[in-house]
PDB file of C-alpha atoms in Angstrom:
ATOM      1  CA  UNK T   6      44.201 -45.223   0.784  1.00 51.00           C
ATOM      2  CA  UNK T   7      43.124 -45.526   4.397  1.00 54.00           C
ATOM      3  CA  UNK T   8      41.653 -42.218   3.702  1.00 50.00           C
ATOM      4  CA  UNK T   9      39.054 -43.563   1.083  1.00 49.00           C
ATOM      5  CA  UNK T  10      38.888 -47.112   3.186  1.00 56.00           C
ATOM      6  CA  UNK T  11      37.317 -45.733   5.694  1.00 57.00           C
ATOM      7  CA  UNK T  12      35.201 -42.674   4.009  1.00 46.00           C
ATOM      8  CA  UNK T  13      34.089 -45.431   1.820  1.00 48.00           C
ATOM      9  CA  UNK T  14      32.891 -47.644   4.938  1.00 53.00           C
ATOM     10  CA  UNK T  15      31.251 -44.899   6.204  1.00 47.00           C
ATOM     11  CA  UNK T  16      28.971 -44.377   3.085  1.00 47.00           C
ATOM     12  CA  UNK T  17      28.066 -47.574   3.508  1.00 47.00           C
ATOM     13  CA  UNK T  18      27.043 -47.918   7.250  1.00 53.00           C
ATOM     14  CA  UNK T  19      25.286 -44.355   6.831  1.00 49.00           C
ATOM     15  CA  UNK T  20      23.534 -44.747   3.476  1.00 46.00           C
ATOM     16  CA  UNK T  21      19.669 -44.518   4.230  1.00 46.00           C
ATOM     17  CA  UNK T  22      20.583 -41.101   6.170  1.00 50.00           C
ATOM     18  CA  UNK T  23      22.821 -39.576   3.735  1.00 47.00           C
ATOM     19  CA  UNK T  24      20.263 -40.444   1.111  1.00 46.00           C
ATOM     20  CA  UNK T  25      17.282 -39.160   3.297  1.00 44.00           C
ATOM     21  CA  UNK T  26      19.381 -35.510   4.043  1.00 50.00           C
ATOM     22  CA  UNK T  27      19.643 -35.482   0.101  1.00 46.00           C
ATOM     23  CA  UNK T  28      16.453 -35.659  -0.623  1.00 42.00           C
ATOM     24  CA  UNK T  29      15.505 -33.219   2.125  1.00 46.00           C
ATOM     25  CA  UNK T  30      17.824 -30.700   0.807  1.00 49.00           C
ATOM     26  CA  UNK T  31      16.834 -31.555  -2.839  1.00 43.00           C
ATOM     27  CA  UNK T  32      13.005 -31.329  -2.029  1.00 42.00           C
ATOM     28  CA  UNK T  33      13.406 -27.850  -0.081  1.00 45.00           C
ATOM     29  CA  UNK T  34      15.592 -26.230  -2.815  1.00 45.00           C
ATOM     30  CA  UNK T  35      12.846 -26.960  -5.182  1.00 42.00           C
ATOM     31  CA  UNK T  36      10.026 -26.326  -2.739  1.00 41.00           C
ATOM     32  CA  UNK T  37      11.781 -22.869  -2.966  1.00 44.00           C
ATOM     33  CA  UNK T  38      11.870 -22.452  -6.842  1.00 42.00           C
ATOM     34  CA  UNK T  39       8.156 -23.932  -7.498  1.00 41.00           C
ATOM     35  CA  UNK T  40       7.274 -21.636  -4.790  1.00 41.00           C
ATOM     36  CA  UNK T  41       8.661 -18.128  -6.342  1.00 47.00           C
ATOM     37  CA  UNK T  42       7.326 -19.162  -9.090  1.00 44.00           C
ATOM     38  CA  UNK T  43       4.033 -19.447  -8.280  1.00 44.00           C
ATOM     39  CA  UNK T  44       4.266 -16.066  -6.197  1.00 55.00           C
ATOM     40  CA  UNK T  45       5.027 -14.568  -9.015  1.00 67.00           C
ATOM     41  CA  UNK T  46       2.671 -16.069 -11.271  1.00 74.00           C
ATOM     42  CA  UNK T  47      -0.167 -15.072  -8.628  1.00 76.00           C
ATOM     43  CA  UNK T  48       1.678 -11.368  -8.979  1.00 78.00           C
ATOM     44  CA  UNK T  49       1.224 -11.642 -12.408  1.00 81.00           C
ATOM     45  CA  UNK T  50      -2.406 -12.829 -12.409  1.00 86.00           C
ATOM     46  CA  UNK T  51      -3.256  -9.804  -9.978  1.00 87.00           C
ATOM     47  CA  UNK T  52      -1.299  -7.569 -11.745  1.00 84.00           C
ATOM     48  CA  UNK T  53      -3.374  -8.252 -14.947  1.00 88.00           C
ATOM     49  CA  UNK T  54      -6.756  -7.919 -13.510  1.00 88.00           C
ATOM     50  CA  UNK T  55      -5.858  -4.743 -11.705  1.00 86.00           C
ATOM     51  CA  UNK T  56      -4.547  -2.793 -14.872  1.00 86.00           C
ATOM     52  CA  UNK T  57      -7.426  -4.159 -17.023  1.00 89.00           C
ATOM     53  CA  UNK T  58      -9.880  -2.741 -14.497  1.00 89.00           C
ATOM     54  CA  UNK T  59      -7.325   0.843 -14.476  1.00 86.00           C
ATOM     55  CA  UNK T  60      -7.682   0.597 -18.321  1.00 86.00           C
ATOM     56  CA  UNK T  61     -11.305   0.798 -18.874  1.00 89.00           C
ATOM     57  CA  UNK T  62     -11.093   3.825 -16.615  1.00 85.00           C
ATOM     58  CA  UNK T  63      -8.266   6.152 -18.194  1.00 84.00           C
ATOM     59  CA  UNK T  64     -10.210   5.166 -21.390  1.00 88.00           C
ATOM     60  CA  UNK T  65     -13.258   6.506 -19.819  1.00 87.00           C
ATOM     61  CA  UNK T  66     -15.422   3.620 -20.175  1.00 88.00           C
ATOM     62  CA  UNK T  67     -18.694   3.055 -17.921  1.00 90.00           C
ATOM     63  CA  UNK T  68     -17.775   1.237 -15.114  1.00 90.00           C
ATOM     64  CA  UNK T  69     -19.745   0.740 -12.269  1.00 93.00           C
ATOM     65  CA  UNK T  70     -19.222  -0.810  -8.491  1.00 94.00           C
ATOM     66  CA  UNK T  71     -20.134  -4.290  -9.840  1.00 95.00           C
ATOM     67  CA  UNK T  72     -16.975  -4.070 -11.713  1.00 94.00           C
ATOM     68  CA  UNK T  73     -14.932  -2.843  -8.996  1.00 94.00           C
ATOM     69  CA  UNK T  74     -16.307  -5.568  -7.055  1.00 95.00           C
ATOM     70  CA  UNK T  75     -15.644  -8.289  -9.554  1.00 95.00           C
ATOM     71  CA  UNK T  76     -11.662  -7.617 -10.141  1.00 94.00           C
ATOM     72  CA  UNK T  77     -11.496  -7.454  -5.902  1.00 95.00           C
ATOM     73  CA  UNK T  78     -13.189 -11.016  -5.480  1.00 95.00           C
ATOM     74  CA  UNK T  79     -10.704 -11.882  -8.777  1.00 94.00           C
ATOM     75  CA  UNK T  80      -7.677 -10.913  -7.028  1.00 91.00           C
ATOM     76  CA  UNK T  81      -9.096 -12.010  -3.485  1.00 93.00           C
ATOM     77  CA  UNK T  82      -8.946 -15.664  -4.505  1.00 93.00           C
ATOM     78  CA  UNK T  83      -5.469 -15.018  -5.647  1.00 90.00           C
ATOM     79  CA  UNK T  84      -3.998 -13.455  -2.816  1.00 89.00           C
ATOM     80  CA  UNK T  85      -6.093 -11.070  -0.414  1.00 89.00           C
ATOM     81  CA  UNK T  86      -3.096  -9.366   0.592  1.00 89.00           C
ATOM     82  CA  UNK T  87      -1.364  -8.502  -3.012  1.00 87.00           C
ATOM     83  CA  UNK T  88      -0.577  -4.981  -3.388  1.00 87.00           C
ATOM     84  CA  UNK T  89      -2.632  -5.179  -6.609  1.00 87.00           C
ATOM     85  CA  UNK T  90      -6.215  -5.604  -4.265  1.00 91.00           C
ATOM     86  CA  UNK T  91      -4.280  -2.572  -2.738  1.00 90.00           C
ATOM     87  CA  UNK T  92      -4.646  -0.928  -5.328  1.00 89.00           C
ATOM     88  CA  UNK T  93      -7.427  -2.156  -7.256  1.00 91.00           C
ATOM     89  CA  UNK T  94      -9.351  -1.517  -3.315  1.00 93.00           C
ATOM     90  CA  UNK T  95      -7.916   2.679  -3.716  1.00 91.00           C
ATOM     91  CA  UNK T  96      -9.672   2.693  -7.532  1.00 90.00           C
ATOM     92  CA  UNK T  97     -13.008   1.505  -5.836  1.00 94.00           C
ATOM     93  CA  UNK T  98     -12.394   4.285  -3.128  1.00 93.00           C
ATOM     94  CA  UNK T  99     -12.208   6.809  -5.577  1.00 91.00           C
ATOM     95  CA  UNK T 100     -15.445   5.717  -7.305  1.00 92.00           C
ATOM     96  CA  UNK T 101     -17.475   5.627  -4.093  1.00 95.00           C
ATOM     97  CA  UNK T 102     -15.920   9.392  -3.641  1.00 92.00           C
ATOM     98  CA  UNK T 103     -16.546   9.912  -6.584  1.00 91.00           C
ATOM     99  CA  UNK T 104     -20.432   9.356  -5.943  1.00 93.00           C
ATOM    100  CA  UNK T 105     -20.877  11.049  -2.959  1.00 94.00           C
ATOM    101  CA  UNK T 106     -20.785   7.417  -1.094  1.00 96.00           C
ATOM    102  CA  UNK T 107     -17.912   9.046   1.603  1.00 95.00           C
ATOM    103  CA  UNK T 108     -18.045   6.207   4.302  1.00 96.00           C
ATOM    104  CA  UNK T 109     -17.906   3.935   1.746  1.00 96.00           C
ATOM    105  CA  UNK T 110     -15.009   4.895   0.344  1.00 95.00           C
ATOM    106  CA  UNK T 111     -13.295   5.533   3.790  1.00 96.00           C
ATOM    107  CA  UNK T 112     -13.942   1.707   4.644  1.00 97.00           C
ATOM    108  CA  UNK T 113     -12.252   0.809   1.416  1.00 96.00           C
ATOM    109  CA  UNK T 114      -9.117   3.257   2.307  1.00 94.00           C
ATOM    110  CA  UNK T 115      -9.170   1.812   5.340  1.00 96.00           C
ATOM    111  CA  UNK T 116      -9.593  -1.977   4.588  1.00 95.00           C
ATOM    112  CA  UNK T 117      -6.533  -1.041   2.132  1.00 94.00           C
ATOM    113  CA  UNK T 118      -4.598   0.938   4.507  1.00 94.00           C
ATOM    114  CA  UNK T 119      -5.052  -2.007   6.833  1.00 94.00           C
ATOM    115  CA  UNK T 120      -3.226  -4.223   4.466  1.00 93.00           C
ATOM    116  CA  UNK T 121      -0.583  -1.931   3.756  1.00 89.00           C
ATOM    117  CA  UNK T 122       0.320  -1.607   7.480  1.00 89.00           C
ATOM    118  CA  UNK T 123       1.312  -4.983   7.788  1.00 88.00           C
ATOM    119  CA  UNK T 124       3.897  -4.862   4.819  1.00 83.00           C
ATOM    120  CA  UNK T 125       6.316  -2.737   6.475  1.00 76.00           C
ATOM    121  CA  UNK T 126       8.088   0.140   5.348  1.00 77.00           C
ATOM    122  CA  UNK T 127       8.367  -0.966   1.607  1.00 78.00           C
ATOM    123  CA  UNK T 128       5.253   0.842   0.969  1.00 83.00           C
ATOM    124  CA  UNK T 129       5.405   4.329   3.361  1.00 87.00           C
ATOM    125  CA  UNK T 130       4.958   6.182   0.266  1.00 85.00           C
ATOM    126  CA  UNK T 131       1.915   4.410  -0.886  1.00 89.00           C
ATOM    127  CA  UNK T 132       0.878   4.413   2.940  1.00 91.00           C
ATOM    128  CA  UNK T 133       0.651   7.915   2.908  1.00 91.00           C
ATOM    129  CA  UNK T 134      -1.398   8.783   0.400  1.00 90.00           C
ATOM    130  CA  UNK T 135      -3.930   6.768   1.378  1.00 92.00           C
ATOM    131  CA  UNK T 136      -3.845   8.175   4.635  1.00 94.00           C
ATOM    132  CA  UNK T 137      -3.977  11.491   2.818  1.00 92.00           C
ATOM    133  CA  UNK T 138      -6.859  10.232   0.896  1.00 93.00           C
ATOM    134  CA  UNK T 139      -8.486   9.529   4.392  1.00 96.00           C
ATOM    135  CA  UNK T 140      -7.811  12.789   5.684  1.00 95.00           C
ATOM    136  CA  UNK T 141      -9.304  15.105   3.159  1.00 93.00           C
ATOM    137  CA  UNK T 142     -12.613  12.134   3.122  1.00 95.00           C
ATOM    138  CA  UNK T 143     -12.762  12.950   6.813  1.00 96.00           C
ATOM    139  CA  UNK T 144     -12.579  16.598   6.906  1.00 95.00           C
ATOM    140  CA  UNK T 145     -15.182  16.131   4.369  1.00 95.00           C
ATOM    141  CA  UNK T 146     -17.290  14.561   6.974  1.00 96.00           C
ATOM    142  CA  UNK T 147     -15.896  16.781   9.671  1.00 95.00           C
ATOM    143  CA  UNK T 148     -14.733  14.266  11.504  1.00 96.00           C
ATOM    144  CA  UNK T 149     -11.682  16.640  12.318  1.00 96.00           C
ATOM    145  CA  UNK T 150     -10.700  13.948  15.165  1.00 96.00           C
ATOM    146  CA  UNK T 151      -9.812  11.148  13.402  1.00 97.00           C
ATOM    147  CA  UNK T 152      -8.232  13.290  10.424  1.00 96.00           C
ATOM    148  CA  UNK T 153      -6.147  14.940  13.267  1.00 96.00           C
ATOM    149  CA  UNK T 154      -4.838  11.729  14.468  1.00 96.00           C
ATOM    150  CA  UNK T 155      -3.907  10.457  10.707  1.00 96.00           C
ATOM    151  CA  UNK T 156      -1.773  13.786  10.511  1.00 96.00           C
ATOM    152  CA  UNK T 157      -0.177  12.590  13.644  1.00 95.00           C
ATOM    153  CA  UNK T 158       1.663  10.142  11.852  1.00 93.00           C
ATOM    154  CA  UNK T 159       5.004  10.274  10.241  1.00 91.00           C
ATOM    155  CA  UNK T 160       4.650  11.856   6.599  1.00 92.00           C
ATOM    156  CA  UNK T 161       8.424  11.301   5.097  1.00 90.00           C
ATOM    157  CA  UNK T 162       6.966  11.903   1.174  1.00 87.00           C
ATOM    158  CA  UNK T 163       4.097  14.093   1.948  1.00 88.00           C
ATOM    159  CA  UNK T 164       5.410  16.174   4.885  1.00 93.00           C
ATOM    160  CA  UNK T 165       3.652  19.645   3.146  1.00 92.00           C
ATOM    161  CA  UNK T 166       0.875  17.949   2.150  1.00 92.00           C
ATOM    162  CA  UNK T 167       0.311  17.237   6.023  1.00 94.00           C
ATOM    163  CA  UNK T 168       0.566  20.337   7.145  1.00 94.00           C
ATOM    164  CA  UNK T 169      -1.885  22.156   4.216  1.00 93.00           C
ATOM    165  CA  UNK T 170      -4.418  19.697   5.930  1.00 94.00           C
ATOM    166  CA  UNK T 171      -3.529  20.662   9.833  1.00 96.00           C
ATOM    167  CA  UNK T 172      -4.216  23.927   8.564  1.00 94.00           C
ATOM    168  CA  UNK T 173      -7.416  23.807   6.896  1.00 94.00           C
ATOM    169  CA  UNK T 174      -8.378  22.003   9.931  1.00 96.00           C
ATOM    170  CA  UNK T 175      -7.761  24.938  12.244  1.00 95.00           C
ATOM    171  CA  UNK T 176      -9.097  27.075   9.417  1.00 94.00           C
ATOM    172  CA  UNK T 177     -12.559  25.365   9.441  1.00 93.00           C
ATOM    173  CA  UNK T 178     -12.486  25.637  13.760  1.00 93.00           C
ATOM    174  CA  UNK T 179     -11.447  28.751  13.330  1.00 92.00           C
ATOM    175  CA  UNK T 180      -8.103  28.930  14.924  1.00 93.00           C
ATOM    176  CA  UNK T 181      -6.792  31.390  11.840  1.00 93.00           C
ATOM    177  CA  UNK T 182      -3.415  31.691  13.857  1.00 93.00           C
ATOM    178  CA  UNK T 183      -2.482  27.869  14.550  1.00 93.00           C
ATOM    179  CA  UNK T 184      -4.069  27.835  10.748  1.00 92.00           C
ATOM    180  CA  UNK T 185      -1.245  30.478   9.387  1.00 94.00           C
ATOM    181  CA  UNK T 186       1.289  28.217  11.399  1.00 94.00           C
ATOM    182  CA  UNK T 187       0.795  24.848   9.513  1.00 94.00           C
ATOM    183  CA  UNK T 188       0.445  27.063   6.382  1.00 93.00           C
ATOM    184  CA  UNK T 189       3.729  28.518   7.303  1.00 94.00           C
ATOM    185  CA  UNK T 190       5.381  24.818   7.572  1.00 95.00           C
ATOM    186  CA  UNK T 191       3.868  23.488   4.785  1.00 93.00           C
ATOM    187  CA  UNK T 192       5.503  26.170   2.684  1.00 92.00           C
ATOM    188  CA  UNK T 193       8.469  25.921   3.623  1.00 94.00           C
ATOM    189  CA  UNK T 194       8.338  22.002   3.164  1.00 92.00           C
ATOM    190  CA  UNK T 195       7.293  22.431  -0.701  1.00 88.00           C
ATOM    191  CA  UNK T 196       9.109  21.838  -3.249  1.00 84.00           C
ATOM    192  CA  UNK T 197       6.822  22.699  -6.121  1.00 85.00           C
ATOM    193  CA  UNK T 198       6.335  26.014  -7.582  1.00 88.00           C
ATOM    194  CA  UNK T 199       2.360  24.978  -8.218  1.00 88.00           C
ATOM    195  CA  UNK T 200       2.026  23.617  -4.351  1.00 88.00           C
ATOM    196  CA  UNK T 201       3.983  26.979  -3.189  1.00 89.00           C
ATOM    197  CA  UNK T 202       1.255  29.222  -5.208  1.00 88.00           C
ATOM    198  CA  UNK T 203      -1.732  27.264  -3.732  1.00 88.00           C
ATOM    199  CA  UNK T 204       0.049  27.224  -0.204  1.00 89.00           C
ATOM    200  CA  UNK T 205       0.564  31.370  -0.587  1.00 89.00           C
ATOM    201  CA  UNK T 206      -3.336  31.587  -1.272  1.00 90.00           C
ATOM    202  CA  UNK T 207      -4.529  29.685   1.493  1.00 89.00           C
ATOM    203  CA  UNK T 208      -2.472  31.871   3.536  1.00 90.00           C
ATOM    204  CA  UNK T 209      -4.034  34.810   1.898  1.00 90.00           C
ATOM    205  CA  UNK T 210      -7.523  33.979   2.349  1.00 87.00           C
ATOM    206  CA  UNK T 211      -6.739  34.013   6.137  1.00 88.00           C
ATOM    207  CA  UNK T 212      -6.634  37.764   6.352  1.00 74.00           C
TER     208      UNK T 212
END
């Protein structure tokens, strides 16, 4: 009885504050739930541009860089850094390859590679393609430099895929031996019965 006496007296005196730490811890929790749900409403929103844009293009409509444009400034005012302007930023990439426009679409790989660095290792996969992508844009270019020091990286997916590209970089400068050597890696990295065949005639076209 004491007990309650005094736990009851205590209330009392201490009201206001244990009314105020209430509302604090009421107001955060749903802070928290309004706030999940509008990330993933924005996800959603994103989400929805990006595959209508990825639509019109497996169906092979006409679809030009104003439209790539358009779903990036859509999904910009969503979120700039959703995955989805990752991606929709790699579609627009591919169109500028696509059309011959190569430093435009290596300033779109890397404006979407620069994203993707700062979300960790969630994404390495997606990460290294993109740097893959970059690679085979620069030795395009021949800009065997900054392709060499994307291959420097760790490739934990892609590891063969690395090394065909070290090699037709000391293919193209002529270093046939170091070439044979990455060659040699990358083969023994594949897994893929196609990528093994295409590895074998690389290697063959050195002699």
């Amino acid at each position: 009885m004491n007990y309650l006496t005094s736990l009851f007296n205590w209330v009392k005196e201490n009201y206001i504050k244990v009314s105020i730490i209430f509302i604090l811890i009421s107001l955060l929790y749903f802070s928290f739930i309004y706030w999940n749900h509008l990330k993933d409403q924005k996800a959603e929103n994103s989400s929805q541009i990006y595959i209508n844009l990825f639509n019109k293009i497996s169906e092979g409509s006409e679809i030009s860089l104003a439209d790539h444009k358009e779903a990036l400034l859509k999904i910009e005012a969503i979120d700039p850094n959703s995955i989805y302007y990752v991606f929709t930023k790699s579609l627009e990439a591919k169109f500028l390859a696509d059309e011959e426009n190569l430093i435009g679409a290596i300033e779109s790989y890397i404006h979407a590679k620069n994203i993707l660095d700062k979300k960790g290792s969630d994404f390495n996969f997606l990460s290294e393609i993109i740097n893959l992508r970059l690679v085979q844009l620069y030795i395009q270019i021949e800009n065997y430099e900054a392709a060499k020091s994307l291959l420097s990286l760790d490739f934990i997916t892609y590891g063969s895929e690395k090394y065909i590209f070290l090699g037709d970089i000391l293919k193209n400068q002529n270093d046939l031996k170091s070439a044979r050597e990455f060659y040699d890696r990358a083969l023994e990295l594949s897994v893929d019965q196609a990528q093994e065949t295409f590895i074998k005639l690389k290697i063959s076209n050195l002699n």
